[in-house]
Short mmCIF file of C-alpha atoms (C1' of nucleotides) in Angstrom, two decimals:
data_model
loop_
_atom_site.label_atom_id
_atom_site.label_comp_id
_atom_site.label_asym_id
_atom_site.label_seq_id
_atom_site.Cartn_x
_atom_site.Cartn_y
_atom_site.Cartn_z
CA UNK A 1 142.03 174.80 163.16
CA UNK A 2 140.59 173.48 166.18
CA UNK A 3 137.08 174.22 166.80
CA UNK A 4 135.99 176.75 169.51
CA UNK A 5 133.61 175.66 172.34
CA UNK A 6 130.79 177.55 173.30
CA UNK A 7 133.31 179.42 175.96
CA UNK A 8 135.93 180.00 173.14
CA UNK A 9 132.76 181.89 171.44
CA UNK A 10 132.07 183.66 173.79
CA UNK A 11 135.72 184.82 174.87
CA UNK A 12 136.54 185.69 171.15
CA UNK A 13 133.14 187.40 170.94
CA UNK A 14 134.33 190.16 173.95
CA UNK A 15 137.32 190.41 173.01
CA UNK A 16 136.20 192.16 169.40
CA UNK A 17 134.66 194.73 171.61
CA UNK A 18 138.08 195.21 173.37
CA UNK A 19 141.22 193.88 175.01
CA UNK A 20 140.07 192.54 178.20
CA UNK A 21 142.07 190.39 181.22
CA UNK A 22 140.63 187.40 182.36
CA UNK A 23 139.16 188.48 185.78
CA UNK A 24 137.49 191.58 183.68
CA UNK A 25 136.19 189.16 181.33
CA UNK A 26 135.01 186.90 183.89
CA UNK A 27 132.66 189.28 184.29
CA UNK A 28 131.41 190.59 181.05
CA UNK A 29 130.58 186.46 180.56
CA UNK A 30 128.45 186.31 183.97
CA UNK A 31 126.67 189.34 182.23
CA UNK A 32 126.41 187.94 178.91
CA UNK A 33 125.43 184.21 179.76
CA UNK A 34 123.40 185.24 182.79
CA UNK A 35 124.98 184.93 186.50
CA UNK A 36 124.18 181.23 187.01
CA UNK A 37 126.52 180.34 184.28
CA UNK A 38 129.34 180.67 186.60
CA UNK A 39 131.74 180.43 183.89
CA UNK A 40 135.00 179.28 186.82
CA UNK A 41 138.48 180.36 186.45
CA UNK A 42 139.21 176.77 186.53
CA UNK A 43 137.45 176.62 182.54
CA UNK A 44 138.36 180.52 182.01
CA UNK A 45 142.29 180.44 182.36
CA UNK A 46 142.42 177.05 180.76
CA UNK A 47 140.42 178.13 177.85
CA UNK A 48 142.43 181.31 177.96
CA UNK A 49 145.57 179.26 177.55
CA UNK A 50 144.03 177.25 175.09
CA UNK A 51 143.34 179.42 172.96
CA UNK A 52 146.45 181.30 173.33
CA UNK A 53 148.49 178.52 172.23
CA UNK A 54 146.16 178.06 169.02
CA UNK A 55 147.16 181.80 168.41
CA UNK A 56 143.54 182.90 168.42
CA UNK A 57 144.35 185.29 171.43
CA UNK A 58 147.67 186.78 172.46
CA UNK A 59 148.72 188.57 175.55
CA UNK A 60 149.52 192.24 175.28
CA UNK A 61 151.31 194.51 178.12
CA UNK A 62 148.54 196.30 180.75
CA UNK A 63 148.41 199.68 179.25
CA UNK A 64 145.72 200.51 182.67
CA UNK A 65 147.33 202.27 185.36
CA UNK A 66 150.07 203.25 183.66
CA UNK A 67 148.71 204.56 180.80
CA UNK A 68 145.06 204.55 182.02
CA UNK A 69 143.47 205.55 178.54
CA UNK A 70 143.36 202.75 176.16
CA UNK A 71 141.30 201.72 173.20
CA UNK A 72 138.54 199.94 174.27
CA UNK A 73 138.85 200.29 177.85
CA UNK A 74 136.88 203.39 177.93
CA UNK A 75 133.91 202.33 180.24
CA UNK A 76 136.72 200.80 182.77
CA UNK A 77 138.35 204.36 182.51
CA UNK A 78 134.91 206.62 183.14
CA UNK A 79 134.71 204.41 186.51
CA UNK A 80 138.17 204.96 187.29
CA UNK A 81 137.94 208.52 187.59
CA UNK A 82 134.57 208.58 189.52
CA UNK A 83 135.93 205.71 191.80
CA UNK A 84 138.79 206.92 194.51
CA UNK A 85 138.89 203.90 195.09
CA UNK A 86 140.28 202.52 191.97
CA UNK A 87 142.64 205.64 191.32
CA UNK A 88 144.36 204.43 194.79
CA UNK A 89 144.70 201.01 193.89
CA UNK A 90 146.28 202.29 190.76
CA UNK A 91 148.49 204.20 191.87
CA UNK A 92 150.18 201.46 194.34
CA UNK A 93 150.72 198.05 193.32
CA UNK A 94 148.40 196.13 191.81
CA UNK A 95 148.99 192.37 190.62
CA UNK A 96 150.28 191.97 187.26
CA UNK A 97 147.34 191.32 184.79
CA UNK A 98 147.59 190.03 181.75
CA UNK A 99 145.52 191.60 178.79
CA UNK A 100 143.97 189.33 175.59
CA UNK A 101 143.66 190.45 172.79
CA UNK A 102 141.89 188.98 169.94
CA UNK A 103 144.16 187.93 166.76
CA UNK A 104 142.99 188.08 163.10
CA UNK A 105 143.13 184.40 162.98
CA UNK A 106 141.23 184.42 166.26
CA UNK A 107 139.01 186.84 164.42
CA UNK A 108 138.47 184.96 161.52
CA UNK A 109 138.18 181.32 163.35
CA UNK A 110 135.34 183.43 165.44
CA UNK A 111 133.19 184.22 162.26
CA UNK A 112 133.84 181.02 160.46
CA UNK A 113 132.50 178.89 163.88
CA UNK A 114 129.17 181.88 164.51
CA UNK A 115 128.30 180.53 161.39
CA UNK A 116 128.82 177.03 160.93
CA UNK A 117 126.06 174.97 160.40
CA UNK A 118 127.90 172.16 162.33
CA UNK A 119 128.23 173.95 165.66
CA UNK A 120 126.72 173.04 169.01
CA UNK A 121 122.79 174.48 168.68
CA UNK A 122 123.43 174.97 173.01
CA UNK A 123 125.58 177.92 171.63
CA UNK A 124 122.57 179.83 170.07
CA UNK A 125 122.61 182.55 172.24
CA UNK A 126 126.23 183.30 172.16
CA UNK A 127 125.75 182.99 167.97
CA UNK A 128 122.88 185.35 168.47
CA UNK A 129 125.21 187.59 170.60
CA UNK A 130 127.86 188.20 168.23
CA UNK A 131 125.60 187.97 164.78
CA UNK A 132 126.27 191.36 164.11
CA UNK A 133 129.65 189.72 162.93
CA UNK A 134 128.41 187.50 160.39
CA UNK A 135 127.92 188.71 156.61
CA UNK A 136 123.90 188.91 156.70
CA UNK A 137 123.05 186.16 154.48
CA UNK A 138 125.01 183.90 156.93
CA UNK A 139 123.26 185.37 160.06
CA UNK A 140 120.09 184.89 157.87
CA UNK A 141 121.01 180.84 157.39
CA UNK A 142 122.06 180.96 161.05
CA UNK A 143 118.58 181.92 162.28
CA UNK A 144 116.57 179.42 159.26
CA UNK A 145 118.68 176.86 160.80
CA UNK A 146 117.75 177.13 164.22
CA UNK A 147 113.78 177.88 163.12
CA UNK A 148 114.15 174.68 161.69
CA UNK A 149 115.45 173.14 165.00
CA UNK A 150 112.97 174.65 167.17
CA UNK A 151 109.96 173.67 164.76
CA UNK A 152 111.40 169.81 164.47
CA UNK A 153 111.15 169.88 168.34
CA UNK A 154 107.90 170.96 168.75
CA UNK A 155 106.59 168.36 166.06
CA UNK A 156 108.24 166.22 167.86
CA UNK A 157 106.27 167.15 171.40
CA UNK A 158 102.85 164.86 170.28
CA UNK A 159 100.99 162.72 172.95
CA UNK A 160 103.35 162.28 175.40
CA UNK A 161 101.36 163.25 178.76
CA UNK A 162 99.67 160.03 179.06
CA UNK A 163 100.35 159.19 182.66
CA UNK A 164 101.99 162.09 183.43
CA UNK A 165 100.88 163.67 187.25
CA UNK A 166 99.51 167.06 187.18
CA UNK A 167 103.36 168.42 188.01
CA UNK A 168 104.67 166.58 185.32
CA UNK A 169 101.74 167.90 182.67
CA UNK A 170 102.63 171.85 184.10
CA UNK A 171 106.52 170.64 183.13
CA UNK A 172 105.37 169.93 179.41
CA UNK A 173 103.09 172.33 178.90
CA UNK A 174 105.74 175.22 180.19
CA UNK A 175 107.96 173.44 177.83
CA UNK A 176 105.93 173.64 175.04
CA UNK A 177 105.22 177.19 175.88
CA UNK A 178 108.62 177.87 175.74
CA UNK A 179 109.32 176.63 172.01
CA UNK A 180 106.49 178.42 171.12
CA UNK A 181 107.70 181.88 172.31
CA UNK A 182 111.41 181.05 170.99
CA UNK A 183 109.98 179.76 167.39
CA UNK A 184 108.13 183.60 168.06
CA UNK A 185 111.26 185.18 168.77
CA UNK A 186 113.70 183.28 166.33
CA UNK A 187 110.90 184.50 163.43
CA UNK A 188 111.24 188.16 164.47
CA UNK A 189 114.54 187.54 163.95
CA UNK A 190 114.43 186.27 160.71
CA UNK A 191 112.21 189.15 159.89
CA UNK A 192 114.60 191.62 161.18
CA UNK A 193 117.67 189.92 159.34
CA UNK A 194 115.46 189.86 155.72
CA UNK A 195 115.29 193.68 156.03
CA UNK A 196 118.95 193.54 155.83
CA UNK A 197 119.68 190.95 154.01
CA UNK A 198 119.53 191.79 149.94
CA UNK A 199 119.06 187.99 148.69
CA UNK A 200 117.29 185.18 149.82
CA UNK A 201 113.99 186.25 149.89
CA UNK A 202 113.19 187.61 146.75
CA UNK A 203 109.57 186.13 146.82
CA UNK A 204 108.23 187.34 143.49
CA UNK A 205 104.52 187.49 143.32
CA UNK A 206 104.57 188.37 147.03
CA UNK A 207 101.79 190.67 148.82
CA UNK A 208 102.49 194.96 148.73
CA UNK A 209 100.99 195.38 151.78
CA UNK B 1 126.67 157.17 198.63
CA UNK B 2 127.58 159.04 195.10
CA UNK B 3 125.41 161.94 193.79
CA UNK B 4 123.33 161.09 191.31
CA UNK B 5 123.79 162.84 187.66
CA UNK B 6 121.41 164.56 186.18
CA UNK B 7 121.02 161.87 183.79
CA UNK B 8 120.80 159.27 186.52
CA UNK B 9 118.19 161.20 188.31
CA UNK B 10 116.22 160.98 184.89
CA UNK B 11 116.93 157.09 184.54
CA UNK B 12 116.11 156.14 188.42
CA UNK B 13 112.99 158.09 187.67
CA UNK B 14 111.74 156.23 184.84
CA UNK B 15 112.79 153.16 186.24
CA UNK B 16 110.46 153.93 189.17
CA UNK B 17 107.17 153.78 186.71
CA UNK B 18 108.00 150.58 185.58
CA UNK B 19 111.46 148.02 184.62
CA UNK B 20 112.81 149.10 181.22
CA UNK B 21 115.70 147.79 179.09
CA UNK B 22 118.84 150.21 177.88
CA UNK B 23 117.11 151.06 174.41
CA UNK B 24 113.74 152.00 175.49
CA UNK B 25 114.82 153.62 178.25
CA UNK B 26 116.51 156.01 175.63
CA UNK B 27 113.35 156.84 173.74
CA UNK B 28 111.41 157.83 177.23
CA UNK B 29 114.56 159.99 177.96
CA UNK B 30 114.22 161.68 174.45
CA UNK B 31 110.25 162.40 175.27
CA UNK B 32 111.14 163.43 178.81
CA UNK B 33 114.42 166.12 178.79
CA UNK B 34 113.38 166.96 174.74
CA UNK B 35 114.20 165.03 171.51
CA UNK B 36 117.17 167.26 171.23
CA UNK B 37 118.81 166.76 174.58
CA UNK B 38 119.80 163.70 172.41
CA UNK B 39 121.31 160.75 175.15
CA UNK B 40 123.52 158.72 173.38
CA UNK B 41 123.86 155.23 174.24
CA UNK B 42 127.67 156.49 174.99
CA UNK B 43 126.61 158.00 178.08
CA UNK B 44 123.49 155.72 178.61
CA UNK B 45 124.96 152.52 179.37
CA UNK B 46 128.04 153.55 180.91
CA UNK B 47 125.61 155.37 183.20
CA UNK B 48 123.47 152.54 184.05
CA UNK B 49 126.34 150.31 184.38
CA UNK B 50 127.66 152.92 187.08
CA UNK B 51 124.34 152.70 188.77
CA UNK B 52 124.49 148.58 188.96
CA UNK B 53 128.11 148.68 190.28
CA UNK B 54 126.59 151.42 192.85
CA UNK B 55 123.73 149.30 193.93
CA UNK B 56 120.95 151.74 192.69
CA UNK B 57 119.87 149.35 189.89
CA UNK B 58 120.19 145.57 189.40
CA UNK B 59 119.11 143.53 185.99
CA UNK B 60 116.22 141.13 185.64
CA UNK B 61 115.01 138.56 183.33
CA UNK B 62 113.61 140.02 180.00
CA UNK B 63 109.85 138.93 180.95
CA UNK B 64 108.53 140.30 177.59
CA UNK B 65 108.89 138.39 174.37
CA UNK B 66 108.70 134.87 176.62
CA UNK B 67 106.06 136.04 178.96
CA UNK B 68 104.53 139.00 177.47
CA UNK B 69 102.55 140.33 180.48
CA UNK B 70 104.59 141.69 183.23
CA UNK B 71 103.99 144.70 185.64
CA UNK B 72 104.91 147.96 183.82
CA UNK B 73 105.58 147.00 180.45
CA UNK B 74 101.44 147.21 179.97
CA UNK B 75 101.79 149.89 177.40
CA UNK B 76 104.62 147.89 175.51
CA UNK B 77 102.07 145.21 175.32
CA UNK B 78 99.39 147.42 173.92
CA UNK B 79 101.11 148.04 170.68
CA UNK B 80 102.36 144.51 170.67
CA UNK B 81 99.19 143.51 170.11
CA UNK B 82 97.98 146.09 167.60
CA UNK B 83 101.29 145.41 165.78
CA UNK B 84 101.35 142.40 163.53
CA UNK B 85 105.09 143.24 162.99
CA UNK B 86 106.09 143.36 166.92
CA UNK B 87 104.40 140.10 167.12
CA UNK B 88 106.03 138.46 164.80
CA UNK B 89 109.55 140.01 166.25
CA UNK B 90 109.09 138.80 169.31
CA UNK B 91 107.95 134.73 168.51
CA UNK B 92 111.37 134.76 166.43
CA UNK B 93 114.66 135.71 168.01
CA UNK B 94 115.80 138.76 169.49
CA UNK B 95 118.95 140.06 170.68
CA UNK B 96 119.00 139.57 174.48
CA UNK B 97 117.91 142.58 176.06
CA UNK B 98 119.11 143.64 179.69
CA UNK B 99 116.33 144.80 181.62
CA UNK B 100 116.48 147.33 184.26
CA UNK B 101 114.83 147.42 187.96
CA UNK B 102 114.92 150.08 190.40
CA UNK B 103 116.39 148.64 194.02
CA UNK B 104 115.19 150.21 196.87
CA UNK B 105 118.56 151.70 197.38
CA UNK B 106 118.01 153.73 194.30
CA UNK B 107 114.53 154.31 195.14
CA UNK B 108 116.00 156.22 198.46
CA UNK B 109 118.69 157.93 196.80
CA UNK B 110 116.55 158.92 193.99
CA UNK B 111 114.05 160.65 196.33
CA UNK B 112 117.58 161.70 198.73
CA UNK B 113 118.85 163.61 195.19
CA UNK B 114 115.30 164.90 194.15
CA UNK B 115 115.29 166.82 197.27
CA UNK B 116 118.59 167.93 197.92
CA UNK B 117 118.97 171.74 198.50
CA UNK B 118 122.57 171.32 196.92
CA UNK B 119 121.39 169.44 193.89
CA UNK B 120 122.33 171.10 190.53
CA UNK B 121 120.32 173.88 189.17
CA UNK B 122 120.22 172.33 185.34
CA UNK B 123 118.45 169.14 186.35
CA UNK B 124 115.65 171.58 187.84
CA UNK B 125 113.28 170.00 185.09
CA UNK B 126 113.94 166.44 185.66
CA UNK B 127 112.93 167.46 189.50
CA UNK B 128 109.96 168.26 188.86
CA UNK B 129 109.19 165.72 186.67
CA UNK B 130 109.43 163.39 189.67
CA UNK B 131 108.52 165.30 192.40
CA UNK B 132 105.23 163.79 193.23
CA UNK B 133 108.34 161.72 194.92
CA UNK B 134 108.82 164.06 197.56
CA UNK B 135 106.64 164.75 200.29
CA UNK B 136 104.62 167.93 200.05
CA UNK B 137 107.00 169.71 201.95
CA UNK B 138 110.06 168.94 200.15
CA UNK B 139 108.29 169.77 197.25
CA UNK B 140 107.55 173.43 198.32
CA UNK B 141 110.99 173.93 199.44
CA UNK B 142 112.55 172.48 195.90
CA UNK B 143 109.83 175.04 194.10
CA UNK B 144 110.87 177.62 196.55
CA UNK B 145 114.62 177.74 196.09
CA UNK B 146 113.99 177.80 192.62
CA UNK B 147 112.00 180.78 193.20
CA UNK B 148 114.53 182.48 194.68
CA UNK B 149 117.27 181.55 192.38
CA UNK B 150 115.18 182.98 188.92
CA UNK B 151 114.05 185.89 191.38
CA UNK B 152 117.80 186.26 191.62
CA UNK B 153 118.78 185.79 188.39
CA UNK B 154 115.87 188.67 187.02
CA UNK B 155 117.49 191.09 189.94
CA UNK B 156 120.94 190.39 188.61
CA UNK B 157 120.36 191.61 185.39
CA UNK B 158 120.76 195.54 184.98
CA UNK B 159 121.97 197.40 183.09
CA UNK B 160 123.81 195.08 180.17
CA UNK B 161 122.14 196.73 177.59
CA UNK B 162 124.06 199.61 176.79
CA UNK B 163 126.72 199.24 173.64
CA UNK B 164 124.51 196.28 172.58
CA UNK B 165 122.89 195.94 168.67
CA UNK B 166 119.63 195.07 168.11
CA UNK B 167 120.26 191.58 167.90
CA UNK B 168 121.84 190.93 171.58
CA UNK B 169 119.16 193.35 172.69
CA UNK B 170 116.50 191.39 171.43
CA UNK B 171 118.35 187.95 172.69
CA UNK B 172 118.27 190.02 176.41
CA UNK B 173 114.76 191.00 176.15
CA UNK B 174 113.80 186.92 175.29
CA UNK B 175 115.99 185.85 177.64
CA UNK B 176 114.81 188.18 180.48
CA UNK B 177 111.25 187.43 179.48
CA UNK B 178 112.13 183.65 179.34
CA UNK B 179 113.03 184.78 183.21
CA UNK B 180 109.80 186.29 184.18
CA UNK B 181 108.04 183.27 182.61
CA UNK B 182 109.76 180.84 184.72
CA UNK B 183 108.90 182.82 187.50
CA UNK B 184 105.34 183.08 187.28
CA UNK B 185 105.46 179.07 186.08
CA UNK B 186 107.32 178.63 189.51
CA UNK B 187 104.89 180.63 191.34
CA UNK B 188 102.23 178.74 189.71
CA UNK B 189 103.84 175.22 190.97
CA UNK B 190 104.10 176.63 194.63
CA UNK B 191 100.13 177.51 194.67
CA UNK B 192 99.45 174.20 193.61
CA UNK B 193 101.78 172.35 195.97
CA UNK B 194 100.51 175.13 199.02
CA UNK B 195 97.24 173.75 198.69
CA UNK B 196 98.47 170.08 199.27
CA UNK B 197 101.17 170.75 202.03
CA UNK B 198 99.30 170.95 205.58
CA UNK B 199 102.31 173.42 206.85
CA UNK B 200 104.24 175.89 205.74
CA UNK B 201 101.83 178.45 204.47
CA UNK B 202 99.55 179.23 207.24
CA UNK B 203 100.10 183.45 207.02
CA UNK B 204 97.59 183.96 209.69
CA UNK B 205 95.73 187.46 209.28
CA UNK B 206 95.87 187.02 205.45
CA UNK B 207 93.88 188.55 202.63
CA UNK B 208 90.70 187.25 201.73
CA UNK B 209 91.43 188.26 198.09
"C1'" DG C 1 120.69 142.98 148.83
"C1'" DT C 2 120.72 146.79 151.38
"C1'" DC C 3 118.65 149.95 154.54
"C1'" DA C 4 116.32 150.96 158.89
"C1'" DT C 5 115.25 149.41 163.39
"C1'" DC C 6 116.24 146.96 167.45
"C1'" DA C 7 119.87 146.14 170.87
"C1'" DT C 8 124.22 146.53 173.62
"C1'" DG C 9 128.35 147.86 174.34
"C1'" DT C 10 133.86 149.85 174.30
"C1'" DA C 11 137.63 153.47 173.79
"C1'" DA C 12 139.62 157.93 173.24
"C1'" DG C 13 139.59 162.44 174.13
"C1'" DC C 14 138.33 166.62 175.87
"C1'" DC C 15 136.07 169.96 178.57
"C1'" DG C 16 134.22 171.62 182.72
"C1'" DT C 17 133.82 171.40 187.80
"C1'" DT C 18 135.88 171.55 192.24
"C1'" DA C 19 139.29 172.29 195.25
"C1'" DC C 20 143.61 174.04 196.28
"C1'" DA C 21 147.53 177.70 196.19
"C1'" DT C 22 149.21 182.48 196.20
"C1'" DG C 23 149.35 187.28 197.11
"C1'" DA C 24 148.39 192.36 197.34
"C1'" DT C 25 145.13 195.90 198.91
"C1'" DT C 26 141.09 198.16 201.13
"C1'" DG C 27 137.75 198.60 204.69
"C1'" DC C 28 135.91 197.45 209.26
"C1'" DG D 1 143.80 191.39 212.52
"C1'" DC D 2 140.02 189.59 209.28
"C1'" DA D 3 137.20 189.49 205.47
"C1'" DA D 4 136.36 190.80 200.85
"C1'" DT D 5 137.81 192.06 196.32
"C1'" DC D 6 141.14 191.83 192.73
"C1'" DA D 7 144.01 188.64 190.10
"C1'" DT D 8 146.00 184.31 188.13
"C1'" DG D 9 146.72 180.03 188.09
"C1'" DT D 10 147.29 174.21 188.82
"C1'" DA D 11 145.65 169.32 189.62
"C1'" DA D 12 142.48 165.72 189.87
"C1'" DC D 13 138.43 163.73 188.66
"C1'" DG D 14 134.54 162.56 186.14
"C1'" DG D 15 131.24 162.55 182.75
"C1'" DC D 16 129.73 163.47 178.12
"C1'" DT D 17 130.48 163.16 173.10
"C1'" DT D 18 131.95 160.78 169.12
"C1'" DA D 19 133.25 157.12 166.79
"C1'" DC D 20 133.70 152.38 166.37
"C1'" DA D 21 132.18 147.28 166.74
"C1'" DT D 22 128.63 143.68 166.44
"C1'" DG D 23 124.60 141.28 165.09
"C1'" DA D 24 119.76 139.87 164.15
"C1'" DT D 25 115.49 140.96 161.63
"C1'" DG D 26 112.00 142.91 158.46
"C1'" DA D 27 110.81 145.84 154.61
"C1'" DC D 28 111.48 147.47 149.81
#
DNA sequence: GTCATCATGTAAGCCGTTACATGATTGC
DNA sequence: GCAATCATGTAACGGCTTACATGATGAC
């Protein structure tokens, strides 16, 4: 019962959508964090490991290029057959891979930590991500939470550009700009969520409009 | 000759405005990188005792509290005097505090790390928060990669969208416009240092707007 | 009398980064 | 032949986080 770091999210997260190996998922991470995450095979196989011997993942046998059609490996498939390229390599040798797949405790470890009000705020985006997991009152609380966070920081932001160069005052103002657009965005979200949420925000009295 | 973290850079930084003991030096940290980038004195002092054994800070006498006027700690004094309850703080005991100086070693490696093309990308912030360090032209080329790098980041990202719910697609949109904001921030940083560089931006047969 | 603030540290553990090692295949 | 891509790992190192330890003082 080990908690799940940010990459542990993130790995769990893809591999609901679909067994993946680790060079594939490489990947799918650059696109989800953005490409200067680098997530390195040096953290990926580790975590990979990791979380295989907490029996959150477990390896199953590459059903590709033998029996090309599988599951959740659909998109991989559609660019096999346009691809000569990759019907060759399949055909000859390739070097063993070894799938993931995600295991119900792996599943259920996933959506306990997306919504644990303990977890690491730097894994917002990941939570954010893989929401559509979380029963909607927890995705709701998720979101609150991190309003909450955002506000608190920009309260905290008050006269601090006393001696501060004219490089240094563009630094804080872009900050504050920032937390302004992601309080903005974060309340969309909550907006969004309330729609679909059936409690929690039953303000009685409240305005038709 | 070791690289400077990114929370050394921060701490040489501040040092440079003026000598500062372990615990206050935490507070300008919190107002500097965010109050949630939360430095704990678990990486503070073990980090400042790294950059004593390195050479890049040494400790003086604690001026205040005996003498109360000294160099940099003008703004300290300021509320010491408004503040019946700091005054009465100091003319009593107080634990012994260790008071940090930058040494010119640090000062060097400080403005060495600011400018380093191969510096890390996360401590971008803390760069430009002291980089009316640099000389112009380092400056430009430090806004410049940057440039380049979000430029690159914004081209990298195509296509992700597809299988995605509302929710990631939302997170995409904010973070790609978090992108494009950067950018033009960036931009906005390289007109401003342009005009105070004598080189490097003399495109002859220009545009008179 | 107890809590918050000021003030400085140590110790364990863990995760990520970097560099290294291996090996097949495709394209130039 | 050489580089790039695919593919999976190991080993060392270092820094950050968390928790613990200590101790004075002022406010309620």
């Amino acid at each position: 019962m080990l908690k799940l770091t940010m990459l542990d999210l993130a790995i769990s997260g893809l591999l609901v959508e679909g067994d993946l190996h680790g060079y594939e998922l490489k990947k799918r991470l650059a696109e989800l964090l953005g490409s200067w995450s680098s997530v390195s095979f040096g953290s990926l196989y580790p975590a990979l490991r990791r979380l295989e011997r907490g029996g959150y993942v477990a390896t199953v046998e590459d059903v590709d290029a033998a029996t090309p059609m599988s599951g959740s490996l659909g998109a991989e498939l559609a660019a096999f057959r346009r691809d000569p390229a990759r019907r060759a390599r399949a055909s000859t040798g390739r070097r063993a891979r070894k799938v993931y797949t995600l295991t119900e405790a792996g599943h259920a470890q996933l959506t306990h930590d997306l919504g644990d009000p303990n977890g690491d705020e730097k894994s917002f985006a990941i939570r954010v991500a893989f929401c559509r997991l979380l029963p909607p009152d927890q995705r709701l609380e998720l979101f609150r939470r991190r309003r909450d966070l955002v506000a608190a920081g920009l309260a905290g932001r008050v006269e601090r550009d006393a001696r501060a160069d004219q490089y240094r005052r563009s630094l804080f103002e872009f900050q504050d700009d920032r937390l302004h657009r992601e309080l903005a965005w974060v309340d969309q979200l909550i907006a969004s969520a309330e729609t679909e949420s059936p409690t929690d925000h039953l303000t009685p009295g409240g305005s038709p409009s």
